[in-house]
Coordinates of C-alpha atoms and ligand atoms in Angstrom, one line a residue:
Chain S
M1 CA -43.0 -41.8 -3.3
L2 CA -43.2 -43.7 -6.5
E3 CA -44.2 -42.3 -9.9
V4 CA -44.3 -44.5 -12.9
R5 CA -44.8 -42.7 -16.2
E6 CA -45.4 -44.2 -19.6
V7 CA -43.3 -47.2 -18.9
A8 CA -42.8 -49.7 -21.7
T9 CA -40.8 -52.9 -21.1
F10 CA -39.7 -55.5 -23.6
Y11 CA -38.4 -59.0 -23.4
G12 CA -36.5 -59.1 -26.7
A13 CA -39.1 -58.3 -29.3
I14 CA -42.1 -59.1 -27.0
Q15 CA -43.6 -56.0 -25.4
A16 CA -44.9 -56.8 -21.8
L17 CA -45.7 -53.2 -20.6
H18 CA -47.4 -50.7 -22.9
G19 CA -47.0 -47.3 -21.3
V20 CA -47.9 -47.9 -17.7
D21 CA -48.7 -44.9 -15.5
L22 CA -49.3 -45.2 -11.7
D23 CA -48.4 -43.5 -8.4
V24 CA -47.9 -44.7 -4.9
A25 CA -47.9 -42.0 -2.2
A26 CA -45.8 -42.2 0.9
G27 CA -47.6 -44.3 3.6
E28 CA -50.1 -45.8 1.3
I29 CA -50.9 -49.4 0.6
V30 CA -51.5 -49.7 -3.1
T31 CA -52.4 -52.9 -4.9
L32 CA -52.1 -54.0 -8.5
I33 CA -54.3 -56.8 -9.7
G34 CA -54.5 -58.5 -13.1
A35 CA -54.8 -61.8 -14.8
N36 CA -51.9 -64.2 -15.5
G37 CA -49.5 -62.7 -18.0
A38 CA -50.9 -59.1 -17.5
G39 CA -47.4 -57.9 -16.7
K40 CA -47.6 -57.4 -13.0
S41 CA -44.3 -59.1 -12.1
T42 CA -42.7 -57.3 -15.0
L43 CA -43.7 -54.0 -13.6
L44 CA -42.3 -54.8 -10.2
M45 CA -39.0 -55.9 -11.7
T46 CA -38.9 -52.9 -14.0
I47 CA -39.2 -50.7 -10.9
C48 CA -36.0 -52.4 -9.7
G49 CA -34.3 -52.0 -13.0
S50 CA -34.2 -55.6 -14.2
P51 CA -35.4 -55.7 -17.0
R52 CA -35.0 -52.0 -17.6
A53 CA -37.8 -49.8 -19.0
R54 CA -37.2 -49.1 -22.7
T55 CA -39.2 -45.9 -22.6
G56 CA -40.9 -43.9 -19.9
S57 CA -39.6 -42.9 -16.5
I58 CA -39.6 -44.1 -12.9
R59 CA -39.1 -41.7 -10.0
L60 CA -38.5 -42.6 -6.4
E61 CA -39.0 -39.8 -3.9
G62 CA -38.6 -37.3 -6.7
Q63 CA -35.4 -38.8 -8.1
D64 CA -35.2 -40.5 -11.4
I65 CA -34.2 -44.1 -11.0
T66 CA -35.0 -45.4 -14.5
H67 CA -31.4 -45.9 -15.4
L68 CA -29.8 -46.9 -12.2
P69 CA -28.4 -50.4 -11.7
T70 CA -30.5 -52.7 -9.5
H71 CA -28.3 -52.6 -6.5
E72 CA -28.4 -48.8 -6.4
I73 CA -32.1 -48.7 -6.6
V74 CA -32.2 -51.1 -3.6
L75 CA -29.8 -48.8 -1.8
R76 CA -32.3 -46.0 -2.1
G77 CA -34.9 -47.8 0.0
V78 CA -36.7 -50.3 -2.3
A79 CA -37.1 -53.9 -1.3
Q80 CA -38.9 -56.6 -3.2
V81 CA -40.5 -59.9 -2.2
P82 CA -40.3 -61.4 -5.6
E83 CA -42.6 -63.9 -7.4
G84 CA -41.7 -67.4 -6.3
R85 CA -40.0 -66.0 -3.1
R86 CA -36.5 -66.8 -4.3
I87 CA -35.1 -67.9 -1.0
F88 CA -31.4 -68.9 -1.2
P89 CA -31.9 -72.6 -0.9
R90 CA -28.5 -73.5 0.4
M91 CA -28.3 -70.8 3.0
S92 CA -29.8 -71.0 6.5
V93 CA -32.8 -68.9 7.6
Y94 CA -30.4 -66.7 9.5
E95 CA -28.1 -66.2 6.5
N96 CA -31.0 -65.4 4.3
L97 CA -31.9 -62.7 6.7
Q98 CA -28.3 -61.5 6.8
M99 CA -28.5 -61.2 3.0
G100 CA -31.5 -58.9 3.4
A101 CA -29.5 -56.5 5.6
I102 CA -26.8 -55.8 3.1
V103 CA -27.8 -52.2 2.4
A104 CA -28.8 -51.6 6.0
D105 CA -26.8 -50.0 8.8
P106 CA -25.1 -52.9 10.6
A107 CA -25.9 -51.3 13.9
H108 CA -29.6 -52.1 13.4
F109 CA -29.1 -55.7 12.6
Q110 CA -29.8 -57.2 16.0
K111 CA -32.9 -55.2 16.6
D112 CA -34.2 -55.8 13.1
I113 CA -33.8 -59.5 13.2
E114 CA -35.5 -59.7 16.6
R115 CA -38.4 -57.8 15.1
V116 CA -38.6 -60.3 12.2
F117 CA -38.5 -63.2 14.6
E118 CA -41.2 -61.6 16.8
M119 CA -43.4 -61.1 13.7
F120 CA -42.8 -64.7 12.4
P121 CA -41.9 -66.9 15.4
R122 CA -41.7 -69.9 13.1
L123 CA -38.6 -68.4 11.5
A124 CA -36.9 -68.1 15.0
E125 CA -37.4 -71.8 15.6
R126 CA -35.9 -72.6 12.2
R127 CA -33.0 -70.2 12.3
E128 CA -30.4 -72.8 11.3
Q129 CA -32.6 -74.7 8.8
R130 CA -31.7 -74.4 5.1
G131 CA -33.9 -72.2 3.1
G132 CA -34.6 -74.8 0.5
T133 CA -36.1 -77.2 3.0
L134 CA -38.7 -74.7 4.4
S135 CA -42.4 -75.1 3.6
G136 CA -44.0 -72.7 1.2
G137 CA -45.5 -70.6 3.9
E138 CA -42.3 -70.5 5.9
Q139 CA -40.5 -69.4 2.7
Q140 CA -42.9 -66.6 2.2
M141 CA -42.4 -65.4 5.8
L142 CA -38.7 -65.6 5.2
A143 CA -39.0 -63.6 2.0
I144 CA -40.9 -60.9 3.7
G145 CA -38.6 -60.9 6.7
R146 CA -35.6 -60.7 4.4
A147 CA -37.0 -57.7 2.6
L148 CA -37.7 -56.0 5.9
M149 CA -34.1 -56.4 7.0
S150 CA -33.1 -53.7 4.6
R151 CA -35.4 -51.2 6.4
P152 CA -37.1 -50.3 3.1
R153 CA -39.2 -47.2 2.6
L154 CA -41.0 -48.8 -0.3
L155 CA -41.8 -52.6 -0.2
L156 CA -42.9 -54.4 -3.3
L157 CA -44.7 -57.7 -2.8
D158 CA -45.4 -60.0 -5.7
E159 CA -48.3 -62.4 -5.0
P160 CA -47.3 -63.2 -1.4
S161 CA -50.4 -65.4 -0.9
L162 CA -49.8 -67.6 -3.9
G163 CA -50.1 -71.3 -3.1
L164 CA -50.7 -70.9 0.6
A165 CA -53.5 -72.2 2.8
P166 CA -56.2 -69.7 3.9
L167 CA -55.0 -69.5 7.4
I168 CA -51.4 -68.7 6.3
V169 CA -52.8 -66.2 3.8
R170 CA -54.6 -64.4 6.6
Q171 CA -51.4 -64.3 8.6
I172 CA -49.4 -62.9 5.7
F173 CA -51.9 -60.2 5.0
E174 CA -52.0 -59.3 8.7
A175 CA -48.3 -59.0 8.7
I176 CA -48.4 -56.8 5.7
G177 CA -50.9 -54.5 7.4
R178 CA -48.7 -54.4 10.5
I179 CA -45.7 -53.5 8.5
A180 CA -47.5 -50.6 6.9
R181 CA -48.9 -49.3 10.1
E182 CA -46.0 -49.9 12.6
E183 CA -43.0 -49.6 10.4
K184 CA -44.4 -46.8 8.2
V185 CA -43.4 -48.7 5.1
T186 CA -45.1 -47.8 1.9
I187 CA -46.5 -50.9 0.2
F188 CA -47.1 -51.8 -3.4
L189 CA -48.8 -55.2 -3.5
V190 CA -49.3 -57.4 -6.5
E191 CA -52.1 -59.9 -6.0
Q192 CA -54.3 -62.4 -7.7
N193 CA -56.1 -62.7 -4.4
A194 CA -58.1 -59.6 -5.2
Y195 CA -60.5 -59.7 -2.3
H196 CA -57.9 -59.7 0.4
A197 CA -55.7 -57.2 -1.4
L198 CA -58.4 -54.7 -2.2
R199 CA -59.7 -54.9 1.4
L200 CA -56.3 -54.1 2.8
A201 CA -55.3 -51.5 0.2
D202 CA -56.0 -47.8 0.2
R203 CA -56.1 -47.8 -3.6
G204 CA -55.8 -50.3 -6.4
Y205 CA -54.9 -50.5 -10.1
V206 CA -56.1 -53.1 -12.6
L207 CA -53.5 -54.2 -15.2
V208 CA -54.8 -55.8 -18.4
N209 CA -52.3 -56.8 -21.1
G210 CA -49.6 -54.5 -20.0
R211 CA -51.9 -51.4 -19.6
V212 CA -53.6 -49.9 -16.6
R213 CA -57.3 -50.4 -17.3
L214 CA -58.9 -49.2 -14.0
S215 CA -58.0 -47.5 -10.8
G216 CA -59.7 -46.4 -7.7
T217 CA -59.9 -46.8 -4.0
G218 CA -60.0 -50.4 -2.7
R219 CA -63.7 -50.0 -1.8
E220 CA -64.6 -48.7 -5.2
L221 CA -62.9 -51.5 -7.0
L222 CA -64.4 -54.1 -4.8
A223 CA -67.8 -52.8 -5.7
N224 CA -67.1 -52.6 -9.4
P225 CA -69.1 -55.2 -11.3
E226 CA -66.4 -55.7 -13.9
I227 CA -63.9 -56.5 -11.2
R228 CA -66.3 -58.7 -9.4
S229 CA -66.9 -60.8 -12.4
A230 CA -63.3 -60.9 -13.6
Y231 CA -61.3 -61.2 -10.3
L232 CA -63.6 -62.2 -7.5
E233 CA -65.4 -65.1 -9.2
G234 CA -65.8 -68.1 -6.9
G235 CA -66.3 -66.2 -3.7
H236 CA -63.8 -64.8 -1.3
E237 CA -60.4 -66.1 -0.2
Chain X
M1 CA 6.2 -99.5 2.7
A2 CA 9.0 -97.0 2.5
Y3 CA 8.5 -96.6 -1.2
F4 CA 4.8 -96.1 -0.7
T5 CA 5.2 -93.5 2.0
Q6 CA 7.6 -91.6 -0.2
Q7 CA 5.1 -91.6 -3.1
L8 CA 2.4 -90.5 -0.7
I9 CA 4.5 -87.5 0.4
N10 CA 5.2 -86.5 -3.2
A11 CA 1.5 -87.0 -4.1
I12 CA 0.3 -84.7 -1.4
T13 CA 2.7 -82.0 -2.5
L14 CA 1.5 -82.2 -6.1
G15 CA -2.1 -82.5 -5.0
A16 CA -1.8 -79.3 -3.0
I17 CA -0.7 -77.4 -6.2
Y18 CA -3.5 -78.9 -8.3
G19 CA -6.1 -78.1 -5.5
L20 CA -5.1 -74.4 -5.5
I21 CA -5.6 -74.1 -9.2
A22 CA -8.8 -76.2 -9.1
I23 CA -10.4 -73.7 -6.7
G24 CA -10.3 -71.1 -9.5
Y25 CA -12.1 -73.3 -11.9
T26 CA -14.8 -74.3 -9.4
M27 CA -15.5 -70.8 -8.1
V28 CA -15.9 -69.3 -11.5
Y29 CA -18.1 -72.2 -12.7
G30 CA -20.2 -71.8 -9.5
I31 CA -20.9 -68.2 -10.1
I32 CA -21.3 -67.8 -13.8
G33 CA -21.6 -71.4 -15.0
M34 CA -18.6 -71.1 -17.3
I35 CA -15.4 -73.1 -17.6
N36 CA -12.6 -70.5 -17.6
F37 CA -10.2 -72.3 -20.0
A38 CA -7.7 -69.5 -19.6
H39 CA -7.2 -70.3 -15.9
G40 CA -4.3 -72.6 -16.7
E41 CA -2.6 -69.7 -18.4
V42 CA -3.3 -67.5 -15.4
F43 CA -1.4 -70.1 -13.3
M44 CA 1.5 -70.0 -15.8
I45 CA 1.6 -66.2 -15.6
G46 CA 1.7 -66.5 -11.8
A47 CA 4.7 -68.9 -12.2
F48 CA 6.5 -66.4 -14.5
I49 CA 5.8 -63.4 -12.2
S50 CA 7.2 -65.5 -9.4
L51 CA 10.3 -66.3 -11.4
I52 CA 10.9 -62.6 -12.0
G53 CA 10.2 -62.0 -8.4
F54 CA 12.8 -64.4 -7.2
M55 CA 15.3 -62.9 -9.6
I56 CA 14.6 -59.4 -8.2
C57 CA 14.9 -60.7 -4.7
A58 CA 18.3 -62.2 -5.6
M59 CA 19.4 -58.9 -7.1
L60 CA 18.4 -57.0 -4.1
G61 CA 20.4 -59.5 -2.0
I62 CA 17.5 -60.8 0.1
G63 CA 19.2 -63.8 1.5
S64 CA 16.5 -65.3 3.7
G65 CA 14.4 -67.9 1.8
A66 CA 11.3 -67.2 4.0
V67 CA 11.4 -63.5 3.3
A68 CA 11.9 -64.0 -0.4
I69 CA 9.0 -66.5 -0.6
I70 CA 6.6 -64.2 1.3
L71 CA 7.5 -61.2 -0.9
V72 CA 7.3 -63.2 -4.1
L73 CA 3.9 -64.7 -3.1
L74 CA 2.5 -61.3 -2.3
V75 CA 3.7 -59.8 -5.6
A76 CA 2.7 -62.8 -7.7
M77 CA -0.8 -62.8 -6.1
T78 CA -1.3 -59.1 -6.7
F79 CA -0.2 -59.0 -10.3
T80 CA -1.8 -62.3 -11.3
A81 CA -5.0 -61.1 -9.7
I82 CA -4.9 -58.1 -12.0
Y83 CA -4.6 -60.4 -14.9
G84 CA -7.6 -62.4 -13.7
W85 CA -9.6 -59.2 -13.3
A86 CA -8.6 -57.9 -16.7
I87 CA -9.5 -61.1 -18.4
E88 CA -13.0 -61.2 -17.0
R89 CA -13.5 -57.5 -17.7
T90 CA -12.4 -57.6 -21.3
A91 CA -13.1 -61.1 -22.6
Y92 CA -16.0 -62.4 -20.6
R93 CA -18.2 -59.6 -19.2
P94 CA -19.0 -58.1 -22.6
L95 CA -20.3 -61.5 -23.7
R96 CA -22.4 -62.1 -20.7
G97 CA -26.0 -62.7 -21.8
S98 CA -25.0 -63.8 -25.3
F99 CA -25.1 -67.4 -26.4
K100 CA -23.6 -69.9 -24.0
L101 CA -20.5 -70.9 -26.1
A102 CA -19.3 -67.4 -26.7
P103 CA -17.4 -66.9 -23.4
L104 CA -15.9 -70.4 -23.9
I105 CA -14.5 -69.5 -27.3
S106 CA -13.3 -66.2 -25.9
A107 CA -11.5 -68.2 -23.1
I108 CA -9.7 -70.3 -25.6
G109 CA -8.7 -67.1 -27.4
V110 CA -7.4 -65.6 -24.2
S111 CA -5.5 -68.8 -23.4
I112 CA -3.7 -68.8 -26.8
L113 CA -3.0 -65.0 -26.5
L114 CA -1.4 -65.4 -23.1
Q115 CA 0.8 -68.3 -24.2
N116 CA 2.0 -66.4 -27.2
Y117 CA 2.6 -63.3 -25.2
V118 CA 4.7 -65.1 -22.6
Q119 CA 6.5 -67.0 -25.4
L120 CA 7.4 -63.7 -27.0
A121 CA 8.2 -61.8 -23.8
Q122 CA 10.2 -64.6 -22.0
G123 CA 11.3 -66.8 -24.9
A124 CA 10.3 -70.3 -25.7
R125 CA 13.1 -72.1 -23.9
P126 CA 12.4 -73.4 -20.4
K127 CA 13.6 -71.1 -17.7
P128 CA 15.2 -72.3 -14.4
G129 CA 14.7 -70.5 -11.1
G130 CA 13.1 -70.4 -7.7
H131 CA 15.7 -72.4 -6.0
V132 CA 15.3 -70.8 -2.6
V133 CA 14.5 -73.7 -0.3
E134 CA 17.1 -76.5 -0.2
G135 CA 17.5 -79.6 1.9
G136 CA 15.2 -81.8 3.9
F137 CA 15.4 -84.7 6.3
N138 CA 15.0 -88.4 6.4
L139 CA 11.7 -89.4 7.9
F140 CA 12.8 -93.0 8.3
S141 CA 14.6 -95.8 6.4
A142 CA 13.3 -99.2 5.6
D143 CA 14.0 -101.9 3.0
G144 CA 17.2 -100.0 2.2
F145 CA 15.2 -97.0 1.1
D146 CA 15.3 -93.5 2.7
V147 CA 12.0 -91.8 3.0
R148 CA 12.8 -88.1 2.5
V149 CA 10.8 -85.0 3.2
T150 CA 12.2 -81.8 1.8
W151 CA 11.7 -78.5 3.5
L152 CA 10.1 -77.2 0.3
Q153 CA 7.4 -79.9 0.5
I154 CA 6.6 -78.8 4.0
V155 CA 6.4 -75.2 2.8
I156 CA 4.1 -76.1 0.0
V157 CA 1.7 -78.1 2.1
V158 CA 1.7 -75.7 5.0
V159 CA 1.1 -72.7 2.7
T160 CA -1.7 -74.6 0.9
V161 CA -3.4 -75.7 4.0
V162 CA -3.3 -72.2 5.5
L163 CA -4.6 -70.6 2.3
M164 CA -7.4 -73.2 1.8
A165 CA -8.5 -72.9 5.4
G166 CA -8.5 -69.1 5.2
F167 CA -10.3 -69.1 1.9
S168 CA -13.0 -71.6 3.1
W169 CA -13.5 -69.3 6.1
L170 CA -13.8 -66.3 3.8
I171 CA -16.5 -68.0 1.8
A172 CA -18.4 -69.6 4.7
A173 CA -18.3 -66.9 7.3
T174 CA -17.8 -63.4 5.9
P175 CA -20.3 -61.0 4.3
L176 CA -18.2 -61.1 1.2
G177 CA -18.4 -64.9 1.0
R178 CA -22.1 -64.8 1.7
Q179 CA -22.6 -62.4 -1.2
Q180 CA -20.5 -64.7 -3.4
R181 CA -22.6 -67.7 -2.4
A182 CA -25.8 -65.7 -2.9
C183 CA -24.8 -64.8 -6.5
E184 CA -24.1 -68.5 -7.0
Q185 CA -27.5 -69.6 -5.9
D186 CA -29.7 -66.8 -7.4
M187 CA -27.9 -63.9 -9.1
K188 CA -31.0 -61.9 -9.7
M189 CA -32.2 -62.1 -6.2
A190 CA -28.8 -61.1 -4.9
S191 CA -29.0 -57.9 -7.0
L192 CA -32.5 -57.3 -5.6
L193 CA -31.0 -57.3 -2.2
G194 CA -28.3 -54.8 -3.1
V195 CA -25.4 -57.0 -4.1
N196 CA -23.2 -55.5 -6.8
V197 CA -23.2 -58.6 -9.0
D198 CA -20.6 -57.4 -11.4
R199 CA -18.2 -56.6 -8.6
T200 CA -18.8 -60.0 -7.0
I201 CA -18.0 -61.8 -10.2
S202 CA -14.8 -59.7 -10.6
L203 CA -13.8 -60.6 -7.1
T204 CA -14.3 -64.3 -7.9
F205 CA -11.9 -64.1 -10.7
V206 CA -9.4 -62.1 -8.6
M207 CA -9.5 -64.6 -5.8
G208 CA -9.1 -67.6 -8.2
A209 CA -6.2 -65.9 -9.9
A210 CA -4.5 -65.1 -6.6
L211 CA -4.7 -68.8 -5.6
A212 CA -3.4 -69.9 -9.0
A213 CA -0.5 -67.5 -8.6
V214 CA 0.5 -69.2 -5.3
A215 CA 0.2 -72.6 -7.2
G216 CA 2.5 -71.1 -9.9
A217 CA 5.1 -70.0 -7.4
M218 CA 5.1 -73.4 -5.8
F219 CA 5.2 -75.2 -9.1
L220 CA 8.3 -73.1 -10.0
M221 CA 10.0 -73.9 -6.7
Y222 CA 9.1 -77.6 -6.8
Y223 CA 10.2 -78.3 -10.4
G224 CA 12.8 -75.5 -10.6
I225 CA 12.0 -74.9 -14.3
I226 CA 9.0 -73.5 -16.2
D227 CA 8.1 -72.6 -19.8
F228 CA 5.1 -70.8 -21.4
F229 CA 3.3 -74.1 -21.9
I230 CA 3.0 -75.4 -18.3
G231 CA -0.4 -73.9 -18.0
F232 CA -1.9 -76.3 -20.5
L233 CA -1.2 -79.6 -18.7
A234 CA -1.5 -78.3 -15.2
G235 CA -4.7 -76.5 -16.2
I236 CA -6.3 -79.6 -17.6
K237 CA -5.3 -81.6 -14.5
A238 CA -6.7 -79.0 -12.1
F239 CA -9.8 -78.9 -14.2
T240 CA -10.1 -82.7 -13.9
A241 CA -9.6 -82.3 -10.1
A242 CA -12.5 -79.8 -10.0
V243 CA -14.7 -82.1 -12.0
L244 CA -13.7 -85.1 -9.9
G245 CA -14.5 -83.3 -6.7
G246 CA -17.7 -81.9 -8.1
I247 CA -17.5 -78.7 -10.1
G248 CA -18.9 -75.8 -8.2
S249 CA -17.9 -77.3 -4.8
L250 CA -15.0 -75.7 -2.9
P251 CA -14.2 -78.7 -0.7
G252 CA -14.6 -80.8 -3.8
A253 CA -11.9 -78.9 -5.6
M254 CA -9.5 -79.4 -2.7
L255 CA -10.3 -83.1 -2.4
G256 CA -10.1 -83.5 -6.2
G257 CA -6.7 -81.9 -6.3
L258 CA -5.4 -84.2 -3.7
L259 CA -6.8 -87.3 -5.5
I260 CA -5.4 -86.2 -8.9
G261 CA -2.0 -85.8 -7.2
L262 CA -2.3 -89.3 -5.8
I263 CA -3.4 -90.8 -9.0
E264 CA -0.6 -89.2 -11.0
V265 CA 2.2 -90.0 -8.6
F266 CA 1.1 -93.5 -7.9
W267 CA 0.5 -94.3 -11.5
A268 CA 4.0 -93.0 -12.3
G269 CA 5.5 -94.8 -9.3
Y270 CA 3.9 -98.2 -9.8
F271 CA 3.1 -98.4 -13.5
S272 CA 4.7 -96.1 -16.0
S273 CA 5.6 -92.5 -15.8
E274 CA 5.0 -92.2 -19.5
Y275 CA 1.2 -92.7 -19.2
K276 CA 0.6 -90.7 -16.0
D277 CA -1.1 -87.9 -17.9
V278 CA -3.3 -90.4 -19.7
A279 CA -4.3 -91.9 -16.4
V280 CA -5.5 -88.5 -15.3
F281 CA -7.5 -87.8 -18.5
A282 CA -9.0 -91.3 -18.3
I283 CA -10.3 -90.3 -14.9
L284 CA -11.8 -87.1 -16.4
V285 CA -13.7 -89.2 -19.0
L286 CA -14.9 -91.7 -16.5
V287 CA -16.2 -89.1 -14.1
L288 CA -17.9 -87.3 -16.9
I289 CA -19.6 -90.5 -18.0
F290 CA -20.5 -92.1 -14.7
R291 CA -20.7 -89.3 -12.1
P292 CA -20.9 -85.9 -13.8
T293 CA -21.7 -84.2 -10.5
G294 CA -18.4 -85.5 -9.0
L295 CA -17.7 -86.8 -5.5
L296 CA -19.0 -83.8 -3.6
G297 CA -21.2 -82.3 -6.3
K298 CA -24.4 -80.6 -5.2
P299 CA -27.5 -82.8 -5.4
E300 CA -29.8 -81.4 -8.1
I301 CA -33.0 -82.1 -6.1
E302 CA -33.6 -79.0 -4.1
K303 CA -36.9 -77.4 -3.3
V304 CA -36.8 -73.7 -4.2
Ligands
ATP401 N1 -38.1 -63.6 -19.0 C1 -39.1 -63.4 -19.9 N2 -38.9 -63.6 -21.3 C2 -39.8 -63.4 -22.2 N3 -41.1 -63.1 -21.9 C3 -41.4 -62.9 -20.6 C4 -40.4 -63.1 -19.6 N4 -41.0 -62.8 -18.4 C5 -42.3 -62.5 -18.7 N5 -42.5 -62.6 -20.0 C6 -43.8 -62.3 -20.7 O1 -44.3 -61.0 -20.3 C7 -45.7 -61.1 -20.0 C8 -46.0 -60.6 -18.6 O2 -45.4 -61.5 -17.7 P1 -45.5 -61.3 -16.1 O3 -44.7 -62.3 -15.5 O4 -45.1 -59.9 -15.9 O5 -47.0 -61.5 -15.8 P2 -47.8 -61.5 -14.5 O6 -48.8 -60.5 -14.6 O7 -46.8 -61.4 -13.3 O8 -48.4 -62.9 -14.5 P3 -48.7 -64.0 -13.3 O9 -49.9 -63.6 -12.6 O10 -48.9 -65.3 -14.0 O11 -47.5 -64.0 -12.4 C9 -46.1 -62.5 -20.3 O12 -46.7 -62.5 -21.6 C10 -44.9 -63.3 -20.2 O13 -44.9 -64.4 -21.1
MG402 MG1 -46.3 -62.6 -11.8

């Protein structure tokens, strides 16, 4: 589904990714964990072409997308729930969801929005509320719902549990699991919440200073002492 | 009372023209955060294209004023929109992402270029034209004073109201307008959802230029004479209108246009017509000092 090869990304003179290699197969849930500043968000944005990889290549379903403009990458079935959610603050919940459906077939719109409202009933109650006035958890639900509206084949999620209460975190992870199972969406999940992420994921990668340091199945990584000390300190959740 | 009413009618007419120009400033500022100082010249180009359009209509023997106006508006909107598109493409887009003053300097360059180009192509002397709608009627008479409404004033106000309503609807309720607003609020996120951001910015310039072209046509018809320099004053006044209403706000631009029309006309009518431009600029300075977000400006406090 997704092949990332030797990708190096720069912000001006600062190099954020130093030759990253990873794969996500169709139907998998793959997670990427790493400390603050490791380059996780940079990798997700590089997959979407903004910023662009300076060297290396990114292939989606066998096609090279390294040099495509962002909106064309999205058109090929990639959706992102970005860091900080990036809800349009002066648009209603409904309009935010409409924005998600830009690249989708308009004939699916009604069905898809009902599906999102069924998954996140709180959004249905707040359909006309402005995005900027939603709570953090509601914004996260909206960001995920908005991404689903495009009917992506590959969903990129950047720290969807950040700043949310444990109960909401559990709901969000449940929703991600459902999306993978029921909608057959391939998922690439960036998380600091390593425990939840590794339990949900088929496989995981660990990013350290812009390089992939470790990879393995979710279970292997959870059992790895290095991971336990670096990313699971302080217990679960 | 009669004198007041007369001034009010004149002010609304003028305010309509400023409002149409102001929309172009406010939309461009909203989407890329830049003051397009060449926009006044785009309006001037629109007026000249209209002038040529009316001449061609006369040559073709189109007698009906309404038909001529509709034809001229369509032609002026189309060609001026091409100018707007080309300016963004050549003078601003290559500078996107460089330092903040660069496009501003480029805008001033474009503005001088367009003035000189029209001066060379059309001559420096004022050109008369656009006399297609004559006459009017007396609304009422009082204190020995006739309050007169010309048909042209009605045409200007009606066309403006229709265009502003249509344009507001376009922005508020169509997919195109939604994408435009999305780019305004978070350009990167819009592109992550599949919006072609470059195309949306181009369209913003195109729409602003088309509205400025209508303003140019109406300015020509209203004053009956134009020269290559009209874009400077009208541009600054419309810019003031946009700032007064709240730069970035579409209803703000319309309201600001109306208010600037009122201030200018009433100042000239009750104080001195010599200082009417100064009055407008004083407003600009005062707004910038005391209420930089304008009357309908967006509040900055917003949870994102
Ligand atoms: N726009 C930018 N300009 C310059 N440097 C940047 C920019 N964005 C990120 N960086 C740098 O790139 C590196 C990787 O940042 P990135 O946001 O990808 O980290 P992250 O793994 O997502 O961290 P976090 O867990 O805190 O979100 C950091 O050193 C950061 O300072
Ligand atoms: Mg990050």
